[in-house]
Amino acid sequence: MGVDGMELLRNFDIPSGSSAGKQSNPVFKVVTGTTVSDIIDSRRNELREVVCGAYLRYHQGLSTNPESHFLKFPDRPRDRIIALPARDHGDEVDRAGIKWISSFPGNLAQGLPRASAVIILNDMATGFPVACLEASAISAGRTAASAALAARELHRKTEGQVLGVIGCGPIARAVLGQLEADGWSFRRTVVHDLDAARADAFRRGFAGETAAVSSAAAVVEESDLVLFATTASEPYFLDAALVKPRHTILHISLRDLGAEVLRHAQNIVDDPVHALREKTSMGLSVELHGDSLISGTLAQLMAGEMEPDAARPRIFSPFGLGVLDIAVADFVYGVAVSTGRAQNILDFY
Ligand SMILES: NC(=O)c1ccc[n+]([C@@H]2O[C@H](COP(=O)([O-])OP(=O)(O)OC[C@H]3O[C@@H](n4cnc5c(N)ncnc54)[C@H](O)[C@@H]3O)[C@@H](O)[C@H]2O)c1
């Protein structure tokens, strides 16, 4: 059975072998946050392969990933809601959809997560939206898998290293979870957050030797693999002399590093056009130094089309591709349906 046939069974609940007749309306399904988190947390190896596959299909030109749309508010400059539509398409996969993700940093003071999100999945046979999934865990999971894939490609030493973490929120936690699932073991983990209590709570959540330090510079000086997962809106880490060839930097929060830091590094992005948007460090640096600053993409590394440069620090700055969200959501949806954990909304259509 091809992709379209599988789609019909999953979305329309038509028994296998039934004769083609008038098709009933699809059954809309909802997958809750608890189910999504359970599936992601228990299947990190599969998650990594799903994200890897989505990157490679996009690299081959099979998938569609238009630029995301940022809804901003003149009276609330810190807040935003982003729409990321995409189609993940290949021999075994054909799924479209959209992630709709809010970032309201003020939520933290009220004990709420900064980011909240849903994903709508569409059936590619009929175009019908067929499912809504809670997506903050999907977003964190795909970001973590992407960071871990980059770490594997760019760093390669998975034992005896010091891990540095700057910004101790759910994204940092998800990345560490994925690195652990991928077999990394660190000699020591050094963390920093502007909110010292957050840094302390974060480091206590991890086994092994950990320390909280008072600046991003202190983290970088001590570590080999460095994760930036802050909410900084403009570059503050400007001292290129602190960043050495031993460093691999996962610059997930995109706006921490100054132009000089990027200029001396091998820069890897997820998409060379997307990565320059929205005043990212990469975008600001390319304005100053030109786009030869970008060495290539993670997919090129994974496809063996380029090599990491051991003579320079290596920096991964992924803008975040919607096609990864759709791939992970489709994977989670498939597991939820096949294990009876997707909730049917029978009268939705
Ligand atoms: N590139 C991607 O694909 C991708 C995907 C998802 C999230 N993100 C980004 O990852 C970042 C982290 O997300 P989160 O949900 O964990 O956020 P969060 O707000 O829950 O946590 C961020 C933490 O960073 C700290 N922080 C802020 N500025 C800092 C600074 N200058 N130095 C040290 N600490 C600082 C905050 O105190 C907070 O504890 C966000 O910027 C988000 O936009 C990127």
GROMACS .gro file of C-alpha atoms and ligand atoms in nm:
model
  393
    1MET     CA    1   0.000   0.000   0.000
    2GLY     CA    2   0.140   0.343  -0.095
    3VAL     CA    3   0.150   0.655   0.115
    4ASP     CA    4  -0.196   0.769   0.000
    5GLY     CA    5  -0.356   0.438   0.093
    6MET     CA    6  -0.201   0.446   0.441
    7GLU     CA    7  -0.329   0.801   0.477
    8LEU     CA    8  -0.686   0.695   0.409
    9LEU     CA    9  -0.674   0.421   0.669
   10ARG     CA   10  -0.526   0.648   0.932
   11ASN     CA   11  -0.740   0.954   0.875
   12PHE     CA   12  -1.072   0.817   0.761
   13ASP     CA   13  -1.092   0.495   0.964
   14ILE     CA   14  -1.183   0.293   0.650
   15PRO     CA   15  -1.128  -0.080   0.713
   16SER     CA   16  -0.860  -0.242   0.495
   17GLY     CA   17  -1.010  -0.410   0.187
   18SER     CA   18  -1.339  -0.214   0.187
   19SER     CA   19  -1.467  -0.141  -0.162
   20ALA     CA   20  -1.421   0.210  -0.286
   21GLY     CA   21  -1.747   0.395  -0.249
   22LYS     CA   22  -1.859   0.728  -0.119
   23GLN     CA   23  -1.598   0.839   0.127
   24SER     CA   24  -1.706   0.950   0.474
   25ASN     CA   25  -1.578   1.270   0.627
   26PRO     CA   26  -1.250   1.230   0.815
   27VAL     CA   27  -1.244   1.180   1.189
   28PHE     CA   28  -1.058   1.472   1.342
   29LYS     CA   29  -0.817   1.366   1.615
   30VAL     CA   30  -0.653   1.542   1.907
   31VAL     CA   31  -0.326   1.433   2.066
   32THR     CA   32  -0.271   1.585   2.410
   33GLY     CA   33   0.053   1.715   2.557
   34THR     CA   34   0.084   1.422   2.798
   35THR     CA   35   0.067   1.172   2.512
   36VAL     CA   36   0.305   1.374   2.294
   37SER     CA   37   0.562   1.401   2.575
   38ASP     CA   38   0.534   1.029   2.659
   39ILE     CA   39   0.596   0.933   2.296
   40ILE     CA   40   0.888   1.172   2.249
   41ASP     CA   41   1.056   1.089   2.580
   42SER     CA   42   1.037   0.713   2.517
   43ARG     CA   43   1.146   0.717   2.150
   44ARG     CA   44   1.443   0.951   2.127
   45ASN     CA   45   1.638   0.728   1.888
   46GLU     CA   46   1.347   0.718   1.644
   47LEU     CA   47   1.298   1.093   1.688
   48ARG     CA   48   1.657   1.158   1.585
   49GLU     CA   49   1.614   0.945   1.271
   50VAL     CA   50   1.285   1.119   1.184
   51VAL     CA   51   1.455   1.459   1.207
   52CYS     CA   52   1.757   1.336   1.010
   53GLY     CA   53   1.528   1.205   0.734
   54ALA     CA   54   1.332   1.532   0.718
   55TYR     CA   55   1.654   1.734   0.681
   56LEU     CA   56   1.777   1.509   0.399
   57ARG     CA   57   1.444   1.518   0.209
   58TYR     CA   58   1.446   1.898   0.232
   59HIS     CA   59   1.808   1.900   0.112
   60GLN     CA   60   1.708   1.685  -0.188
   61GLY     CA   61   1.440   1.938  -0.282
   62LEU     CA   62   1.151   1.698  -0.213
   63SER     CA   63   0.991   1.893   0.074
   64THR     CA   64   0.848   2.243   0.086
   65ASN     CA   65   0.940   2.486   0.361
   66PRO     CA   66   0.837   2.848   0.297
   67GLU     CA   67   0.960   3.122   0.529
   68SER     CA   68   0.783   3.132   0.862
   69HIS     CA   69   0.554   3.427   0.944
   70PHE     CA   70   0.614   3.632   1.257
   71LEU     CA   71   0.305   3.794   1.408
   72LYS     CA   72   0.435   4.081   1.622
   73PHE     CA   73   0.255   4.337   1.838
   74PRO     CA   74   0.362   4.706   1.845
   75ASP     CA   75   0.231   4.742   2.203
   76ARG     CA   76   0.401   4.420   2.325
   77PRO     CA   77   0.749   4.414   2.169
   78ARG     CA   78   0.870   4.108   2.363
   79ASP     CA   79   0.587   3.882   2.250
   80ARG     CA   80   0.534   3.705   1.917
   81ILE     CA   81   0.346   3.419   1.755
   82ILE     CA   82   0.507   3.237   1.463
   83ALA     CA   83   0.339   3.030   1.190
   84LEU     CA   84   0.554   2.761   1.027
   85PRO     CA   85   0.377   2.586   0.737
   86ALA     CA   86   0.555   2.300   0.558
   87ARG     CA   87   0.519   1.979   0.361
   88ASP     CA   88   0.747   1.686   0.440
   89HIS     CA   89   0.761   1.477   0.126
   90GLY     CA   90   0.954   1.170   0.012
   91ASP     CA   91   0.911   0.806  -0.096
   92GLU     CA   92   0.765   0.695   0.238
   93VAL     CA   93   0.624   1.023   0.369
   94ASP     CA   94   0.378   1.283   0.252
   95ARG     CA   95   0.243   1.516   0.516
   96ALA     CA   96   0.158   1.886   0.525
   97GLY     CA   97   0.072   2.103   0.821
   98ILE     CA   98   0.149   2.410   1.025
   99LYS     CA   99   0.299   2.486   1.364
  100TRP     CA  100   0.157   2.789   1.545
  101ILE     CA  101   0.389   2.877   1.832
  102SER     CA  102   0.375   3.164   2.081
  103SER     CA  103   0.663   3.314   2.272
  104PHE     CA  104   0.550   3.526   2.570
  105PRO     CA  105   0.862   3.563   2.789
  106GLY     CA  106   0.657   3.727   3.068
  107ASN     CA  107   0.492   3.389   3.130
  108LEU     CA  108   0.800   3.272   3.324
  109ALA     CA  109   0.728   3.517   3.609
  110GLN     CA  110   0.381   3.360   3.642
  111GLY     CA  111   0.521   3.007   3.653
  112LEU     CA  112   0.405   2.932   3.297
  113PRO     CA  113   0.626   2.817   3.007
  114ARG     CA  114   0.741   3.094   2.771
  115ALA     CA  115   0.646   2.893   2.462
  116SER     CA  116   0.316   2.722   2.383
  117ALA     CA  117   0.213   2.566   2.053
  118VAL     CA  118  -0.017   2.350   1.845
  119ILE     CA  119   0.039   2.170   1.515
  120ILE     CA  120  -0.235   2.101   1.263
  121LEU     CA  121  -0.167   1.809   1.026
  122ASN     CA  122  -0.334   1.791   0.684
  123ASP     CA  123  -0.418   1.480   0.484
  124MET     CA  124  -0.239   1.502   0.147
  125ALA     CA  125  -0.510   1.301  -0.033
  126THR     CA  126  -0.793   1.547   0.045
  127GLY     CA  127  -0.628   1.849   0.207
  128PHE     CA  128  -0.845   1.803   0.518
  129PRO     CA  129  -0.691   1.903   0.850
  130VAL     CA  130  -0.706   1.570   1.033
  131ALA     CA  131  -0.533   1.626   1.365
  132CYS     CA  132  -0.432   1.882   1.623
  133LEU     CA  133  -0.134   1.800   1.844
  134GLU     CA  134  -0.002   1.987   2.145
  135ALA     CA  135   0.332   2.101   2.006
  136SER     CA  136   0.559   2.256   2.269
  137ALA     CA  137   0.714   1.911   2.328
  138ILE     CA  138   0.731   1.847   1.952
  139SER     CA  139   0.906   2.178   1.898
  140ALA     CA  140   1.152   2.113   2.182
  141GLY     CA  141   1.203   1.753   2.064
  142ARG     CA  142   1.283   1.844   1.704
  143THR     CA  143   1.512   2.127   1.818
  144ALA     CA  144   1.695   1.890   2.052
  145ALA     CA  145   1.729   1.622   1.785
  146SER     CA  146   1.862   1.880   1.541
  147ALA     CA  147   2.116   2.009   1.797
  148ALA     CA  148   2.227   1.654   1.879
  149LEU     CA  149   2.269   1.568   1.511
  150ALA     CA  150   2.484   1.879   1.468
  151ALA     CA  151   2.688   1.792   1.778
  152ARG     CA  152   2.753   1.445   1.637
  153GLU     CA  153   2.858   1.580   1.298
  154LEU     CA  154   3.068   1.871   1.425
  155HIS     CA  155   3.222   1.751   1.749
  156ARG     CA  156   3.251   1.374   1.725
  157LYS     CA  157   3.422   1.327   2.067
  158THR     CA  158   3.130   1.202   2.273
  159GLU     CA  159   3.321   1.111   2.592
  160GLY     CA  160   3.527   1.299   2.848
  161GLN     CA  161   3.421   1.644   2.729
  162VAL     CA  162   3.297   1.939   2.933
  163LEU     CA  163   2.950   2.055   2.837
  164GLY     CA  164   2.861   2.422   2.880
  165VAL     CA  165   2.500   2.544   2.893
  166ILE     CA  166   2.397   2.910   2.873
  167GLY     CA  167   2.024   2.959   2.931
  168CYS     CA  168   1.861   2.692   3.145
  169GLY     CA  169   1.505   2.650   3.014
  170PRO     CA  170   1.309   2.364   2.856
  171ILE     CA  171   1.506   2.379   2.530
  172ALA     CA  172   1.836   2.326   2.714
  173ARG     CA  173   1.676   2.040   2.910
  174ALA     CA  174   1.551   1.877   2.588
  175VAL     CA  175   1.893   1.904   2.421
  176LEU     CA  176   2.066   1.745   2.719
  177GLY     CA  177   1.805   1.465   2.717
  178GLN     CA  178   1.871   1.397   2.349
  179LEU     CA  179   2.251   1.406   2.392
  180GLU     CA  180   2.221   1.155   2.674
  181ALA     CA  181   1.998   0.929   2.462
  182ASP     CA  182   2.257   0.954   2.184
  183GLY     CA  183   2.526   0.815   2.415
  184TRP     CA  184   2.716   1.130   2.514
  185SER     CA  185   2.874   1.128   2.858
  186PHE     CA  186   3.032   1.445   2.994
  187ARG     CA  187   3.316   1.475   3.241
  188ARG     CA  188   3.153   1.789   3.382
  189THR     CA  189   2.860   2.019   3.301
  190VAL     CA  190   2.895   2.394   3.359
  191VAL     CA  191   2.584   2.611   3.340
  192HIS     CA  192   2.491   2.979   3.349
  193ASP     CA  193   2.158   3.163   3.350
  194LEU     CA  194   2.080   3.528   3.424
  195ASP     CA  195   1.840   3.382   3.680
  196ALA     CA  196   2.078   3.207   3.922
  197ALA     CA  197   1.796   3.008   4.083
  198ARG     CA  198   1.704   2.862   3.743
  199ALA     CA  199   2.067   2.767   3.677
  200ASP     CA  200   2.092   2.598   4.015
  201ALA     CA  201   1.765   2.404   3.976
  202PHE     CA  202   1.872   2.300   3.627
  203ARG     CA  203   2.211   2.164   3.727
  204ARG     CA  204   2.064   1.970   4.020
  205GLY     CA  205   1.852   1.780   3.767
  206PHE     CA  206   2.161   1.614   3.618
  207ALA     CA  207   2.378   1.334   3.746
  208GLY     CA  208   2.756   1.370   3.752
  209GLU     CA  209   2.969   1.672   3.827
  210THR     CA  210   2.791   2.004   3.762
  211ALA     CA  211   2.862   2.367   3.847
  212ALA     CA  212   2.678   2.697   3.802
  213VAL     CA  213   2.904   2.989   3.706
  214SER     CA  214   2.843   3.361   3.689
  215SER     CA  215   2.891   3.441   3.319
  216ALA     CA  216   2.866   3.302   2.967
  217ALA     CA  217   3.240   3.369   2.927
  218ALA     CA  218   3.318   3.145   3.227
  219VAL     CA  219   3.110   2.867   3.069
  220VAL     CA  220   3.288   2.893   2.734
  221GLU     CA  221   3.634   2.907   2.892
  222GLU     CA  222   3.573   2.579   3.072
  223SER     CA  223   3.383   2.377   2.815
  224ASP     CA  224   3.427   2.199   2.481
  225LEU     CA  225   3.068   2.160   2.360
  226VAL     CA  226   2.862   2.473   2.431
  227LEU     CA  227   2.486   2.520   2.409
  228PHE     CA  228   2.330   2.867   2.390
  229ALA     CA  229   1.956   2.847   2.472
  230THR     CA  230   1.877   3.193   2.608
  231THR     CA  231   1.615   3.448   2.507
  232ALA     CA  232   1.869   3.723   2.430
  233SER     CA  233   1.738   3.958   2.161
  234GLU     CA  234   2.075   4.098   2.057
  235PRO     CA  235   2.436   3.974   2.064
  236TYR     CA  236   2.615   4.004   2.400
  237PHE     CA  237   2.891   3.742   2.364
  238LEU     CA  238   3.140   3.943   2.161
  239ASP     CA  239   3.490   3.820   2.255
  240ALA     CA  240   3.612   3.604   1.967
  241ALA     CA  241   3.938   3.529   2.151
  242LEU     CA  242   3.747   3.310   2.399
  243VAL     CA  243   3.625   3.076   2.126
  244LYS     CA  244   3.886   2.816   2.027
  245PRO     CA  245   3.915   2.537   1.768
  246ARG     CA  246   3.825   2.283   2.041
  247HIS     CA  247   3.477   2.440   2.068
  248THR     CA  248   3.161   2.326   1.901
  249ILE     CA  249   2.881   2.574   1.970
  250LEU     CA  250   2.514   2.488   1.937
  251HIS     CA  251   2.377   2.841   1.892
  252ILE     CA  252   2.013   2.744   1.923
  253SER     CA  253   1.893   3.082   2.052
  254LEU     CA  254   2.046   3.249   1.744
  255ARG     CA  255   2.109   3.601   1.879
  256ASP     CA  256   2.383   3.556   2.142
  257LEU     CA  257   2.706   3.571   1.940
  258GLY     CA  258   2.875   3.880   1.799
  259ALA     CA  259   2.987   3.916   1.437
  260GLU     CA  260   3.357   3.868   1.524
  261VAL     CA  261   3.284   3.536   1.696
  262LEU     CA  262   3.104   3.407   1.387
  263ARG     CA  263   3.367   3.549   1.151
  264HIS     CA  264   3.637   3.323   1.295
  265ALA     CA  265   3.427   3.007   1.291
  266GLN     CA  266   3.300   2.742   1.054
  267ASN     CA  267   2.931   2.835   1.038
  268ILE     CA  268   2.670   2.568   0.977
  269VAL     CA  269   2.302   2.656   0.934
  270ASP     CA  270   1.985   2.463   0.856
  271ASP     CA  271   1.884   2.686   0.565
  272PRO     CA  272   2.109   2.967   0.436
  273VAL     CA  273   1.814   3.197   0.357
  274HIS     CA  274   1.603   3.141   0.669
  275ALA     CA  275   1.905   3.168   0.900
  276LEU     CA  276   1.960   3.534   0.808
  277ARG     CA  277   1.609   3.654   0.894
  278GLU     CA  278   1.477   3.833   1.203
  279LYS     CA  279   1.801   3.997   1.318
  280THR     CA  280   1.978   3.673   1.403
  281SER     CA  281   2.351   3.694   1.479
  282MET     CA  282   2.407   3.514   1.150
  283GLY     CA  283   2.201   3.774   0.962
  284LEU     CA  284   2.379   4.067   1.130
  285SER     CA  285   2.721   3.910   1.062
  286VAL     CA  286   2.645   3.843   0.696
  287GLU     CA  287   2.542   4.210   0.657
  288LEU     CA  288   2.891   4.304   0.779
  289HIS     CA  289   3.107   4.031   0.627
  290GLY     CA  290   2.911   3.878   0.338
  291ASP     CA  291   2.749   3.539   0.296
  292SER     CA  292   3.076   3.352   0.245
  293LEU     CA  293   3.060   3.340   0.625
  294ILE     CA  294   2.818   3.049   0.591
  295SER     CA  295   3.015   2.730   0.532
  296GLY     CA  296   2.720   2.499   0.468
  297THR     CA  297   2.420   2.319   0.611
  298LEU     CA  298   2.373   2.037   0.858
  299ALA     CA  299   2.220   1.828   0.577
  300GLN     CA  300   2.538   1.872   0.371
  301LEU     CA  301   2.741   1.741   0.664
  302MET     CA  302   2.503   1.447   0.714
  303ALA     CA  303   2.509   1.368   0.342
  304GLY     CA  304   2.892   1.361   0.348
  305GLU     CA  305   2.915   1.658   0.112
  306MET     CA  306   3.136   1.856   0.351
  307GLU     CA  307   3.352   1.799   0.658
  308PRO     CA  308   3.377   1.970   0.995
  309ASP     CA  309   3.678   2.201   1.024
  310ALA     CA  310   3.894   2.095   1.320
  311ALA     CA  311   4.115   2.404   1.276
  312ARG     CA  312   3.834   2.649   1.365
  313PRO     CA  313   3.552   2.663   1.619
  314ARG     CA  314   3.235   2.520   1.468
  315ILE     CA  315   2.902   2.697   1.522
  316PHE     CA  316   2.558   2.557   1.440
  317SER     CA  317   2.286   2.825   1.405
  318PRO     CA  318   1.956   2.658   1.305
  319PHE     CA  319   1.669   2.897   1.234
  320GLY     CA  320   1.426   2.609   1.294
  321LEU     CA  321   1.253   2.448   0.997
  322GLY     CA  322   0.879   2.383   1.000
  323VAL     CA  323   0.939   2.069   0.798
  324LEU     CA  324   1.101   1.913   1.106
  325ASP     CA  325   0.794   1.995   1.315
  326ILE     CA  326   0.566   1.834   1.059
  327ALA     CA  327   0.787   1.524   1.036
  328VAL     CA  328   0.796   1.481   1.414
  329ALA     CA  329   0.423   1.556   1.450
  330ASP     CA  330   0.342   1.294   1.183
  331PHE     CA  331   0.559   1.041   1.365
  332VAL     CA  332   0.393   1.118   1.702
  333TYR     CA  333   0.048   1.112   1.541
  334GLY     CA  334   0.116   0.770   1.385
  335VAL     CA  335   0.228   0.625   1.720
  336ALA     CA  336  -0.067   0.784   1.904
  337VAL     CA  337  -0.320   0.644   1.653
  338SER     CA  338  -0.168   0.296   1.644
  339THR     CA  339  -0.156   0.276   2.027
  340GLY     CA  340  -0.510   0.413   2.076
  341ARG     CA  341  -0.396   0.739   2.236
  342ALA     CA  342  -0.534   0.985   1.977
  343GLN     CA  343  -0.875   1.120   2.079
  344ASN     CA  344  -1.147   1.114   1.812
  345ILE     CA  345  -1.365   1.425   1.775
  346LEU     CA  346  -1.645   1.246   1.592
  347ASP     CA  347  -1.866   1.542   1.500
  348PHE     CA  348  -1.585   1.784   1.410
  349TYR     CA  349  -1.677   1.771   1.037
  350LIG     N1  350   1.656   2.754   1.666
  350LIG     C1  351   1.550   2.681   1.693
  350LIG     O1  352   1.509   2.595   1.615
  350LIG     C2  353   1.477   2.700   1.822
  350LIG     C3  354   1.368   2.619   1.854
  350LIG     C4  355   1.304   2.635   1.977
  350LIG     C5  356   1.348   2.735   2.064
  350LIG     N2  357   1.452   2.815   2.026
  350LIG     C6  358   1.499   2.922   2.114
  350LIG     O2  359   1.561   2.863   2.228
  350LIG     C7  360   1.562   2.960   2.332
  350LIG     C8  361   1.533   2.894   2.466
  350LIG     O3  362   1.400   2.849   2.471
  350LIG     P1  363   1.332   2.807   2.612
  350LIG     O4  364   1.193   2.763   2.581
  350LIG     O5  365   1.420   2.717   2.687
  350LIG     O6  366   1.327   2.953   2.680
  350LIG     P2  367   1.300   2.996   2.832
  350LIG     O7  368   1.256   3.138   2.827
  350LIG     O8  369   1.211   2.898   2.902
  350LIG     O9  370   1.445   2.986   2.899
  350LIG     C9  371   1.550   3.071   2.859
  350LIG    C10  372   1.643   3.091   2.975
  350LIG    O10  373   1.750   3.175   2.930
  350LIG    C11  374   1.780   3.268   3.034
  350LIG     N3  375   1.845   3.383   2.972
  350LIG    C12  376   1.790   3.480   2.897
  350LIG     N4  377   1.885   3.565   2.852
  350LIG    C13  378   2.004   3.520   2.900
  350LIG    C14  379   2.139   3.563   2.888
  350LIG     N5  380   2.171   3.671   2.817
  350LIG     N6  381   2.235   3.491   2.950
  350LIG    C15  382   2.204   3.380   3.024
  350LIG     N7  383   2.077   3.335   3.038
  350LIG    C16  384   1.979   3.403   2.977
  350LIG    C17  385   1.647   3.298   3.100
  350LIG    O11  386   1.665   3.346   3.231
  350LIG    C18  387   1.580   3.160   3.095
  350LIG    O12  388   1.606   3.085   3.211
  350LIG    C19  389   1.464   3.069   2.290
  350LIG    O13  390   1.536   3.183   2.245
  350LIG    C20  391   1.390   3.009   2.173
  350LIG    O14  392   1.344   3.105   2.081
  350LIG    C21  393   1.519   2.799   1.908
   0.00000   0.00000   0.00000
